[in-house]
């Protein structure tokens, strides 16, 4: 604990002298209001402190007090379905305490409710040897998430006593006999946000994350434990894509970090999520969601912290053996917060004014994602999938944040404003997006469904690629110049685009498509092509096929609205397509010739 | 580039072309005609002579090859006399190429 004096204040950056005993990353209380700040630079006895609250009316001469602790989050039951700010203050309690819709300064609020009692059920007995990461008992926190209480990092010993019953997060639960004597432990752990929580080993991710979004699951899948970037210009639908994944992904937990975006987007989350039912558990998806909000009008410095707060909470749930997805919307705002602080610190700027360490900071964040074997003797499997939105100004993805993100994220979902303008949603561009997990994930899905899924996906991609080349020719010399086979290709590619890739997030049925339905849909479209090519080989003309399959193509177009329970209907479409093609052949064009 | 010449029509009208060394095929109704023309087009036939009477039955098929370089489908009268559509097609093509009817 040392006390210093403020020398200067520049926005969220405060410099104070007389801080020789303080260390970098210490949390300080700044000024008479006691604003929360973190030391980010030390030169001699002068500390630069980034303050997580508004600094107006703070001036030189006021005192700064360090706490000697790093910025940490409290990890215990009570986090789920809460909304926190960037430094883990619960926002609804904040509002109650201050009676204000805005952040009052200098407030101290316990991140987790200290009064609420949780029903604890031990899973080990007294006398058992435990090590860091071992589960000593569980608390049913919500209907879907069982909060597993783990032995904190760096502790090892024999359980002396452990009791079942109701406890608050700060009451002693169990006593450990360690080498340094007996120690009491509570449910709560503290962890500094800027340090990744330790793991045993990192594994290669091999299982796909099912999001229910056709373009993502089929064309550009992300692995559980992978990292994905969603860059896109304004209004292209980044937020909707993120919300959709947060809603439907088949993970156990979702941490949603609203970072520097509009406040109404977080309001949407709060309004919508409690009403939505998770298809995997049948419960409200709020029961598995933690929200971190630092909207555009909240302090900039806390934005920088919000990402770390989010991933630390995600890591904690991963350590329990859950698969967790963390969405950050948007990492560009976070990078801009870094830029602002770096500018005020007068550091040498890199590309576009971003600090030179932007790349390493982004990598640090994304590298905390992954599929791991957690600490603890039972070798649980856990994973974090990180999905970060990036908002490149003007949609130009050659800017530093996107480029540095792409260096570490293996999946790129490039949103396209021209698709968004054509009302093609999700506006993920199928030509420039990519997923480096594609092959492994497709093999996995193929094995699950017992079909050549990889072949089907490759064929669909090839069709879309061919379409763009053919479109060039059509634009130059007109559609007449194409061979009939190529014109058929255009029709099928259009079916893939409009009837398969396009998906309405606001339609009750279309918003989520299971793996089986995706397969049935894609198979139906590709089967249509096979039938048509066969008919052509037998002498049918392109015009005849198009005319003869009008009705069936219309049904293909509406197949996305077929309920999951009625997948047989898609099979019927395939049968009809076969029949119609037969009719075309039987007529043999004679009728239209006559 | 060597191409073959085929003749499609009713037997009485087109048999004589065999003397010239053309490949001669007989047809009398629409389906047969269409299948013959499609299959000749698939092989390397450059010119197909088709009787006007048959051409009237399969306008779709003829239109299909209009925009292609190969094969050229040329309409000829049959033994029953000309219907005039063959000549009209030539005149239309001339008009397209030159800008006015110079024939």
XYZ file of C-alpha atoms in Angstrom:
697
model
C 0.000 0.000 0.000
C 1.520 3.260 -0.976
C 0.137 6.716 -1.393
C 1.081 9.028 -4.186
C 0.042 12.419 -5.478
C -1.557 13.152 -8.826
C 0.675 15.143 -11.154
C -1.492 15.312 -14.238
C -4.814 14.116 -15.578
C -5.446 13.530 -19.256
C -8.746 11.869 -19.921
C -8.617 8.357 -18.547
C -4.857 8.635 -17.981
C -3.646 9.888 -14.624
C 0.013 10.219 -13.671
C 1.027 10.223 -10.049
C 4.363 10.582 -8.278
C 5.592 9.114 -5.027
C 4.567 5.637 -6.104
C 7.936 3.900 -5.781
C 6.569 0.858 -3.958
C 3.775 0.267 -6.431
C 4.013 -2.311 -9.204
C 2.755 -2.395 -12.703
C -0.812 -3.722 -13.037
C -1.660 -2.759 -9.450
C -5.163 -1.472 -8.879
C -5.328 2.028 -7.392
C -7.976 4.260 -5.921
C -7.557 7.609 -7.592
C -8.470 11.007 -6.132
C -10.940 11.920 -3.448
C -13.699 10.063 -5.249
C -11.695 6.847 -5.098
C -11.934 6.042 -8.782
C -10.696 2.623 -9.790
C -7.558 2.620 -11.911
C -4.775 0.304 -12.974
C -1.084 1.109 -13.270
C 0.061 0.548 -16.823
C 3.462 2.211 -16.776
C 6.089 2.973 -14.148
C 9.016 5.355 -14.606
C 10.966 5.821 -11.399
C 8.407 6.851 -8.843
C 5.962 8.150 -11.456
C 3.109 5.808 -12.304
C 0.756 6.101 -15.268
C -2.654 4.897 -14.275
C -5.523 4.114 -16.586
C -8.695 4.977 -14.767
C -11.777 2.859 -15.352
C -14.164 5.703 -14.562
C -14.759 9.273 -15.704
C -11.981 11.552 -14.497
C -13.638 14.960 -14.755
C -13.154 17.116 -11.639
C -10.082 15.138 -10.628
C -7.016 17.321 -10.418
C -3.324 17.406 -9.503
C -2.584 17.269 -5.820
C -5.181 14.640 -5.002
C -3.978 11.339 -3.613
C -3.652 7.956 -5.222
C -3.657 4.822 -3.140
C -2.570 1.459 -4.467
C -4.167 -1.705 -3.264
C -1.265 -3.922 -4.251
C -3.601 -6.247 -6.094
C -3.896 -6.871 -9.790
C -7.196 -6.367 -11.577
C -9.068 -9.538 -10.684
C -12.457 -11.078 -11.095
C -14.381 -12.983 -8.473
C -15.293 -16.457 -9.605
C -18.124 -18.154 -7.751
C -21.813 -18.986 -8.168
C -23.931 -15.956 -9.022
C -22.349 -14.952 -12.317
C -24.768 -16.607 -14.719
C -27.508 -14.434 -16.239
C -25.866 -11.376 -14.699
C -24.710 -8.340 -16.624
C -21.394 -6.888 -15.528
C -19.455 -3.865 -16.639
C -15.842 -4.081 -17.857
C -14.427 -4.511 -14.339
C -17.076 -6.959 -13.154
C -19.488 -4.675 -11.345
C -23.046 -5.991 -11.639
C -25.012 -3.345 -13.467
C -28.471 -3.957 -12.047
C -27.179 -3.737 -8.496
C -25.242 -0.652 -9.504
C -28.454 0.964 -10.649
C -30.292 0.019 -7.482
C -27.562 1.376 -5.271
C -27.078 4.658 -7.109
C -30.667 5.175 -8.281
C -29.254 6.335 -11.599
C -29.305 5.088 -15.139
C -25.691 6.112 -15.546
C -22.491 5.024 -13.888
C -21.917 6.998 -10.710
C -18.275 7.345 -9.873
C -16.298 5.929 -7.016
C -18.844 3.261 -6.179
C -17.647 0.058 -4.603
C -19.900 -2.846 -5.348
C -19.168 -6.452 -4.653
C -19.119 -8.270 -7.982
C -21.057 -11.175 -6.549
C -23.946 -11.174 -4.171
C -22.609 -11.798 -0.666
C -25.969 -12.538 0.966
C -27.426 -15.082 -1.372
C -27.157 -18.642 -0.131
C -26.267 -21.487 -2.469
C -27.070 -25.137 -1.915
C -23.721 -26.941 -1.817
C -23.363 -30.682 -2.287
C -19.902 -32.098 -1.655
C -18.600 -34.711 -4.061
C -15.558 -35.726 -2.017
C -15.334 -36.903 1.540
C -13.117 -35.819 4.372
C -9.747 -37.491 4.113
C -9.529 -37.374 0.342
C -6.352 -36.081 -1.268
C -7.084 -33.218 -3.646
C -4.988 -31.046 -5.914
C -5.578 -27.790 -7.754
C -8.518 -28.047 -10.114
C -10.194 -30.980 -8.371
C -13.915 -30.658 -7.881
C -14.904 -30.736 -4.233
C -18.622 -30.277 -4.751
C -21.339 -28.779 -6.870
C -23.878 -25.982 -6.623
C -26.897 -26.126 -8.950
C -26.622 -22.526 -10.065
C -29.287 -22.587 -12.768
C -31.431 -25.315 -14.242
C -28.822 -26.107 -16.854
C -25.492 -25.210 -15.316
C -24.134 -27.061 -12.367
C -21.472 -24.870 -10.829
C -18.546 -27.069 -9.900
C -16.501 -25.791 -6.992
C -12.829 -26.404 -7.662
C -9.732 -26.334 -5.497
C -7.909 -23.085 -6.360
C -4.676 -23.028 -8.316
C -1.499 -23.745 -6.394
C -3.207 -25.579 -3.516
C -2.823 -29.231 -2.643
C -3.645 -31.289 0.396
C -5.984 -33.572 2.282
C -9.536 -32.561 3.037
C -9.963 -32.228 6.758
C -13.630 -31.350 6.824
C -16.274 -30.547 4.273
C -19.962 -29.944 4.828
C -23.121 -29.896 2.786
C -25.756 -27.186 3.149
C -26.463 -23.590 2.258
C -23.586 -21.187 2.097
C -22.904 -17.717 0.810
C -19.949 -17.286 -1.524
C -17.726 -15.976 1.262
C -18.477 -18.585 3.937
C -15.960 -21.341 4.577
C -16.902 -24.568 2.834
C -14.045 -26.911 3.499
C -10.738 -27.098 5.292
C -7.598 -28.449 3.662
C -4.578 -29.859 5.412
C -1.727 -28.467 3.356
C 2.013 -28.414 3.832
C 1.673 -24.972 5.363
C -0.983 -25.968 7.845
C -4.767 -26.027 7.733
C -6.505 -23.599 5.396
C -10.150 -22.678 4.996
C -11.636 -22.260 1.555
C -14.830 -20.636 0.323
C -16.692 -21.075 -2.954
C -15.033 -17.996 -4.303
C -11.779 -17.776 -6.196
C -10.087 -14.614 -7.367
C -8.115 -14.519 -10.546
C -6.152 -11.682 -12.180
C -7.756 -11.079 -15.563
C -4.590 -10.493 -17.537
C -3.214 -13.950 -16.772
C -4.644 -16.994 -18.489
C -5.873 -19.642 -16.077
C -3.503 -22.602 -16.107
C -4.346 -25.848 -17.873
C -2.788 -29.268 -18.169
C -2.502 -29.624 -21.945
C -3.923 -28.003 -25.003
C -5.557 -30.323 -27.527
C -6.235 -30.065 -31.213
C -9.857 -29.033 -31.706
C -11.718 -31.662 -33.715
C -15.405 -31.234 -33.022
C -17.407 -28.585 -34.858
C -19.422 -25.954 -33.071
C -23.000 -26.302 -34.242
C -24.511 -22.878 -34.615
C -27.638 -23.725 -36.585
C -26.577 -21.153 -39.159
C -26.348 -22.908 -42.516
C -23.640 -20.817 -44.120
C -21.467 -21.213 -41.047
C -22.034 -24.880 -40.270
C -21.866 -26.033 -43.856
C -19.389 -23.805 -45.620
C -17.232 -22.258 -42.918
C -17.418 -24.285 -39.714
C -15.575 -23.305 -36.578
C -14.251 -25.921 -34.195
C -15.085 -26.079 -30.516
C -11.965 -24.501 -29.143
C -11.276 -22.521 -32.284
C -11.225 -18.826 -32.961
C -13.211 -16.967 -35.581
C -13.242 -13.390 -36.810
C -16.317 -11.649 -38.182
C -15.216 -8.506 -39.961
C -17.803 -6.390 -41.677
C -18.759 -2.807 -42.397
C -21.566 -1.037 -40.571
C -24.975 -2.543 -41.025
C -23.685 -5.758 -42.568
C -25.017 -7.794 -39.670
C -22.049 -8.505 -37.395
C -24.153 -8.132 -34.313
C -26.932 -10.342 -35.642
C -24.423 -13.060 -36.524
C -22.950 -12.850 -33.028
C -26.367 -12.899 -31.400
C -27.410 -15.887 -33.492
C -24.364 -17.840 -32.419
C -24.841 -16.814 -28.799
C -28.431 -18.004 -29.026
C -28.056 -21.305 -30.843
C -24.509 -22.616 -30.462
C -24.365 -26.053 -28.878
C -22.114 -24.978 -26.026
C -22.736 -25.211 -22.325
C -21.976 -21.578 -21.556
C -21.904 -18.329 -23.460
C -20.052 -15.207 -22.407
C -21.152 -12.208 -24.434
C -18.935 -9.141 -24.294
C -20.588 -6.030 -25.687
C -17.579 -3.878 -26.168
C -17.978 -0.315 -27.348
C -21.112 -0.908 -29.378
C -24.544 0.662 -29.040
C -26.297 0.303 -25.720
C -29.483 -0.764 -27.455
C -27.744 -3.874 -28.721
C -27.214 -5.000 -25.152
C -30.834 -4.065 -24.409
C -31.847 -6.356 -27.268
C -29.871 -9.135 -25.653
C -31.537 -8.580 -22.288
C -34.989 -8.430 -23.840
C -34.637 -11.322 -26.256
C -32.464 -13.900 -24.565
C -34.725 -14.740 -21.595
C -37.547 -15.616 -23.975
C -35.516 -17.893 -26.195
C -35.385 -21.598 -25.557
C -32.144 -23.453 -26.056
C -32.859 -26.407 -28.405
C -30.280 -28.528 -26.591
C -31.597 -28.168 -23.043
C -35.137 -26.872 -23.420
C -34.488 -24.062 -20.944
C -34.149 -20.326 -21.428
C -30.774 -19.487 -22.887
C -30.272 -16.802 -20.253
C -29.625 -19.723 -17.875
C -26.283 -20.252 -19.554
C -25.245 -16.717 -20.434
C -22.981 -14.188 -18.771
C -23.061 -10.668 -20.177
C -20.300 -8.110 -20.000
C -21.280 -4.654 -21.181
C -19.131 -1.711 -21.937
C -21.225 0.243 -24.369
C -19.951 3.142 -26.442
C -20.705 5.793 -23.807
C -19.035 3.942 -20.947
C -15.437 4.706 -19.938
C -12.835 3.812 -22.526
C -10.290 2.248 -20.203
C -12.811 -0.250 -18.851
C -13.403 -1.314 -22.441
C -9.852 -2.522 -22.564
C -10.472 -4.561 -19.421
C -13.863 -5.951 -20.474
C -12.368 -8.392 -22.968
C -10.059 -9.828 -20.323
C -12.814 -9.981 -17.740
C -14.924 -11.906 -20.229
C -12.300 -14.435 -21.189
C -11.287 -15.035 -17.575
C -14.881 -15.890 -16.695
C -14.990 -18.122 -19.773
C -11.798 -19.866 -18.651
C -13.252 -20.480 -15.224
C -16.231 -22.299 -16.714
C -13.949 -24.149 -19.095
C -11.975 -25.389 -16.093
C -15.179 -26.948 -14.762
C -15.244 -29.074 -17.916
C -17.723 -27.095 -19.961
C -17.532 -25.953 -23.536
C -17.770 -22.189 -23.568
C -18.210 -19.682 -26.354
C -17.117 -16.100 -25.931
C -18.369 -13.422 -28.292
C -16.669 -10.065 -28.392
C -18.539 -7.337 -30.215
C -16.458 -5.585 -31.298
C -12.715 -6.031 -30.934
C -12.171 -2.925 -33.051
C -13.592 -0.750 -30.290
C -11.277 -2.521 -27.912
C -8.303 -1.834 -30.173
C -9.395 1.790 -30.377
C -9.369 1.945 -26.584
C -5.797 0.617 -26.686
C -4.965 3.267 -29.258
C -6.408 6.015 -27.131
C -4.407 4.980 -24.088
C -1.283 4.472 -26.143
C -1.678 7.927 -27.645
C -2.030 9.544 -24.263
C 1.037 7.668 -23.036
C 2.886 9.208 -25.996
C 4.080 5.850 -27.238
C 5.429 5.548 -30.741
C 2.402 4.723 -32.919
C 2.337 1.850 -35.394
C -0.039 1.336 -38.320
C -2.935 3.805 -38.346
C -1.992 5.013 -34.890
C -2.545 1.651 -33.228
C 0.159 0.747 -30.731
C 2.959 -1.478 -31.927
C 1.845 -4.193 -29.496
C -1.673 -4.455 -30.985
C -0.847 -7.739 -32.687
C 0.566 -9.369 -29.586
C -2.381 -8.211 -27.454
C -4.873 -9.635 -29.933
C -2.925 -12.870 -30.122
C -2.816 -13.047 -26.334
C -6.584 -12.851 -26.258
C -7.314 -15.347 -29.021
C -4.693 -17.773 -27.765
C -6.657 -18.104 -24.553
C -9.262 -19.942 -26.620
C -8.733 -23.637 -27.225
C -9.679 -27.142 -26.331
C -7.869 -28.286 -23.223
C -7.460 -30.899 -20.575
C -8.029 -28.964 -17.380
C -6.134 -29.127 -14.142
C -7.361 -31.665 -11.647
C -6.901 -35.382 -11.325
C -9.984 -36.387 -13.355
C -8.661 -34.793 -16.591
C -11.826 -32.998 -17.685
C -12.186 -31.725 -21.223
C -13.145 -28.111 -21.690
C -13.082 -25.692 -24.546
C -13.357 -21.996 -25.284
C -14.427 -20.870 -28.719
C -13.654 -17.205 -29.293
C -15.655 -15.313 -31.857
C -14.650 -11.727 -32.326
C -16.416 -9.137 -34.426
C -14.192 -6.628 -36.138
C -15.498 -3.368 -37.566
C -13.005 -2.224 -40.165
C -13.713 1.366 -41.167
C -15.247 1.423 -44.621
C -15.308 -2.364 -44.709
C -11.703 -2.412 -45.831
C -10.217 -5.534 -44.292
C -6.627 -4.510 -44.977
C -6.540 -2.434 -41.808
C -4.391 -3.475 -38.832
C -7.051 -4.869 -36.472
C -8.499 -7.232 -39.078
C -5.105 -8.287 -40.346
C -3.750 -8.974 -36.890
C -6.910 -10.873 -35.997
C -6.697 -13.016 -39.101
C -3.179 -13.942 -38.173
C -4.454 -15.754 -35.078
C -8.040 -16.712 -35.971
C -8.404 -19.668 -38.289
C -11.903 -18.805 -39.460
C -12.841 -15.717 -41.399
C -16.469 -14.837 -41.972
C -16.254 -11.809 -44.211
C -19.483 -9.861 -44.140
C -20.299 -8.042 -47.321
C -22.255 -4.814 -47.456
C -23.373 -5.437 -51.041
C -24.976 -8.712 -49.946
C -26.583 -6.933 -47.022
C -27.991 -4.332 -49.391
C -29.474 -7.101 -51.505
C -31.083 -8.350 -48.288
C -29.022 -11.498 -48.348
C -28.558 -12.400 -44.685
C -26.405 -13.616 -43.074
C -24.281 -11.577 -45.436
C -21.242 -13.829 -45.171
C -19.462 -13.660 -48.493
C -18.935 -17.212 -49.714
C -16.087 -16.296 -52.036
C -13.648 -14.599 -49.700
C -14.544 -16.229 -46.371
C -12.629 -19.269 -45.288
C -12.309 -21.799 -42.517
C -9.080 -23.661 -41.990
C -10.995 -26.237 -39.957
C -13.197 -27.116 -42.925
C -11.738 -30.488 -43.862
C -11.462 -31.899 -40.358
C -14.900 -30.635 -39.381
C -16.524 -31.974 -42.548
C -14.932 -35.372 -42.015
C -16.328 -35.352 -38.498
C -19.832 -34.425 -39.632
C -19.621 -36.913 -42.488
C -18.833 -39.703 -40.072
C -21.693 -38.643 -37.801
C -24.220 -38.553 -40.642
C -22.612 -41.450 -42.493
C -22.499 -39.573 -45.799
C -19.831 -37.945 -47.938
C -20.428 -34.542 -46.385
C -17.020 -33.218 -47.379
C -17.746 -34.094 -51.010
C -21.106 -32.355 -50.896
C -19.688 -29.205 -49.335
C -16.812 -29.119 -51.803
C -19.272 -29.483 -54.647
C -21.460 -26.672 -53.338
C -18.421 -24.438 -52.968
C -17.248 -25.284 -56.482
C -20.681 -24.427 -57.847
C -20.630 -21.028 -56.148
C -17.127 -20.411 -57.439
C -18.126 -21.396 -60.980
C -21.159 -19.174 -60.735
C -19.076 -16.090 -60.080
C -16.895 -16.892 -63.104
C -19.914 -17.508 -65.314
C -21.508 -14.283 -64.110
C -18.493 -12.429 -65.492
C -19.078 -13.952 -68.912
C -22.785 -13.213 -68.724
C -22.058 -9.597 -67.896
C -19.775 -9.348 -70.947
C -21.626 -11.220 -73.655
C -25.011 -12.187 -72.252
C -26.563 -15.349 -70.967
C -27.209 -16.661 -74.519
C -23.554 -17.391 -75.003
C -23.447 -19.974 -72.214
C -23.844 -23.646 -72.894
C -26.952 -25.279 -71.490
C -24.901 -27.110 -68.873
C -23.506 -23.799 -67.632
C -26.914 -22.200 -67.535
C -28.114 -25.068 -65.407
C -25.146 -24.451 -63.141
C -26.291 -20.871 -62.686
C -29.734 -22.066 -61.671
C -28.377 -24.542 -59.131
C -25.908 -22.036 -57.699
C -28.763 -19.617 -57.302
C -30.714 -22.263 -55.434
C -27.769 -22.765 -53.103
C -27.489 -19.042 -52.518
C -31.120 -18.173 -52.053
C -32.636 -21.374 -50.770
C -29.780 -22.601 -48.642
C -27.338 -19.875 -47.590
C -29.879 -17.153 -47.038
C -31.376 -17.515 -43.606
C -33.875 -15.389 -41.764
C -32.804 -14.812 -38.166
C -36.238 -13.452 -37.309
C -38.290 -16.401 -38.532
C -39.193 -18.909 -35.851
C -38.318 -21.972 -37.915
C -35.586 -20.630 -40.150
C -33.537 -19.117 -37.350
C -32.042 -22.495 -36.403
C -31.289 -25.406 -38.732
C -30.090 -28.698 -37.315
C -27.272 -30.673 -38.869
C -29.723 -33.222 -40.265
C -31.875 -30.616 -41.909
C -28.836 -28.905 -43.395
C -27.836 -32.199 -44.907
C -31.323 -32.874 -46.271
C -31.534 -29.393 -47.769
C -28.158 -29.450 -49.440
C -28.724 -32.990 -50.640
C -32.030 -31.970 -52.218
C -30.435 -29.142 -54.164
C -27.502 -31.228 -55.357
C -29.863 -34.067 -56.197
C -31.863 -31.658 -58.334
C -28.703 -30.907 -60.279
C -27.960 -34.591 -60.749
C -31.469 -35.202 -62.030
C -31.302 -32.251 -64.381
C -27.923 -33.254 -65.783
C -29.198 -36.759 -66.345
C -32.247 -35.420 -68.164
C -30.012 -33.237 -70.318
C -27.847 -36.196 -71.238
C -30.984 -37.977 -72.327
C -31.867 -35.141 -74.640
C -34.029 -32.729 -72.635
C -33.432 -29.045 -73.293
C -32.568 -26.487 -70.638
C -35.769 -24.520 -71.275
C -37.888 -27.609 -70.919
C -36.263 -28.579 -67.641
C -36.734 -25.104 -66.230
C -40.342 -24.966 -67.317
C -41.076 -28.488 -66.126
C -39.569 -28.046 -62.664
C -41.082 -24.678 -61.798
C -43.261 -26.111 -59.076
C -40.562 -28.244 -57.538
C -38.059 -25.413 -57.495
C -40.552 -23.273 -55.695
C -40.914 -25.997 -53.084
C -37.138 -26.146 -52.721
C -37.237 -22.415 -52.085
C -39.633 -22.879 -49.213
C -37.910 -25.906 -47.746
C -36.134 -23.781 -45.117
C -39.490 -23.155 -43.453
C -40.149 -26.859 -42.971
C -40.132 -27.677 -39.258
C -37.417 -29.888 -37.822
C -40.028 -32.486 -36.905
C -41.261 -32.780 -40.484
C -38.059 -33.527 -42.336
C -39.879 -36.182 -44.387
C -41.348 -33.339 -46.379
C -37.916 -32.570 -47.781
C -37.695 -36.146 -48.962
C -41.024 -35.656 -50.715
C -39.547 -32.726 -52.590
C -36.783 -34.954 -53.879
C -39.343 -37.507 -55.045
C -41.336 -34.832 -56.788
C -38.231 -33.516 -58.484
C -37.519 -37.008 -59.788
C -41.066 -37.387 -61.074
C -41.162 -33.979 -62.700
C -37.897 -34.659 -64.455
C -39.361 -37.934 -65.739
C -42.352 -36.059 -67.106
C -40.046 -33.623 -68.878
C -38.241 -36.539 -70.481
C -41.403 -38.308 -71.501
C -42.766 -35.267 -73.207
C -39.370 -35.062 -74.840
C -39.940 -31.475 -75.724
C -42.423 -32.496 -78.369
C -45.270 -30.650 -76.800
C -43.408 -27.362 -76.711
C -42.200 -28.018 -80.247
C -45.631 -28.614 -81.669
C -11.146 -28.574 -89.731
C -13.194 -31.131 -91.597
C -16.867 -31.455 -90.937
C -19.420 -33.842 -92.205
C -22.624 -32.941 -93.944
C -25.846 -34.619 -92.935
C -29.272 -34.627 -94.508
C -32.456 -35.262 -92.579
C -35.817 -35.714 -94.254
C -38.398 -38.103 -95.625
C -36.972 -40.928 -97.650
C -38.346 -39.841 -101.014
C -36.864 -36.403 -100.817
C -33.405 -36.977 -99.428
C -32.286 -40.340 -100.737
C -30.719 -38.716 -103.764
C -28.228 -36.824 -101.573
C -26.520 -40.135 -100.927
C -25.095 -39.910 -104.412
C -23.181 -36.801 -103.409
C -21.621 -38.570 -100.436
C -23.714 -36.900 -97.706
C -24.897 -38.936 -94.774
C -28.594 -39.346 -95.128
C -31.036 -39.927 -92.264
C -34.734 -40.533 -92.499
C -37.361 -39.120 -90.197
C -41.053 -38.500 -90.456
C -42.193 -37.159 -87.087
C -41.073 -34.594 -84.478
C -39.461 -36.789 -81.815
C -37.387 -38.665 -84.323
C -36.268 -35.472 -86.035
C -35.246 -33.862 -82.786
C -33.286 -36.882 -81.667
C -31.516 -37.092 -85.018
C -30.542 -33.443 -85.083
C -29.337 -33.485 -81.480
C -27.229 -36.540 -82.082
C -25.767 -35.166 -85.333
C -24.927 -31.921 -83.557
C -23.126 -33.918 -80.890
C -20.991 -35.619 -83.535
C -18.902 -33.431 -85.777
C -21.473 -32.503 -88.359
C -20.951 -28.983 -89.688
C -23.986 -28.662 -91.919
C -27.344 -30.336 -91.575
C -29.837 -30.083 -94.404
C -33.366 -30.442 -93.098
C -36.570 -30.533 -95.084
C -38.960 -27.662 -94.448
C -41.778 -30.042 -93.624
C -39.823 -31.505 -90.709
C -38.506 -28.129 -89.648
C -42.029 -26.942 -89.048
C -42.422 -29.691 -86.448
C -39.352 -28.812 -84.403
C -38.922 -25.013 -84.230
C -37.460 -25.211 -80.686
C -34.662 -27.468 -81.786
C -33.804 -25.245 -84.728
C -33.798 -22.143 -82.545
C -31.447 -23.924 -80.179
C -28.756 -24.179 -82.851
C -29.332 -20.705 -84.273
C -26.900 -19.056 -81.909
C -24.227 -21.682 -82.382
C -21.569 -21.775 -85.018
C -21.906 -25.492 -85.566
C -23.934 -27.106 -86.965
C -25.571 -24.851 -89.523
C -29.083 -26.059 -90.153
C -30.140 -25.322 -93.708
C -33.738 -25.805 -94.690
C -34.478 -27.346 -98.078
C -37.743 -27.992 -99.888
C -38.856 -31.579 -100.285
C -40.363 -33.371 -103.235
C -43.778 -31.905 -102.445
C -42.560 -28.429 -103.106
C -41.263 -25.439 -101.110
C -43.049 -23.851 -98.196
C -40.951 -20.736 -98.415
C -39.676 -20.850 -94.832
C -36.201 -21.896 -95.858
C -35.873 -18.927 -98.170
C -37.324 -16.639 -95.533
C -34.680 -17.764 -93.028
C -31.908 -17.008 -95.496
C -33.371 -13.583 -96.142
C -33.650 -12.881 -92.406
C -30.031 -13.858 -91.871
C -28.916 -11.638 -94.735
C -30.861 -8.767 -93.275
C -29.208 -9.336 -89.898
C -25.763 -9.465 -91.454
C -25.957 -6.629 -93.984
C -28.641 -4.425 -92.546
C -31.113 -4.662 -95.391
C -32.621 -7.221 -97.682
C -30.417 -7.244 -100.744
C -31.759 -10.421 -102.271
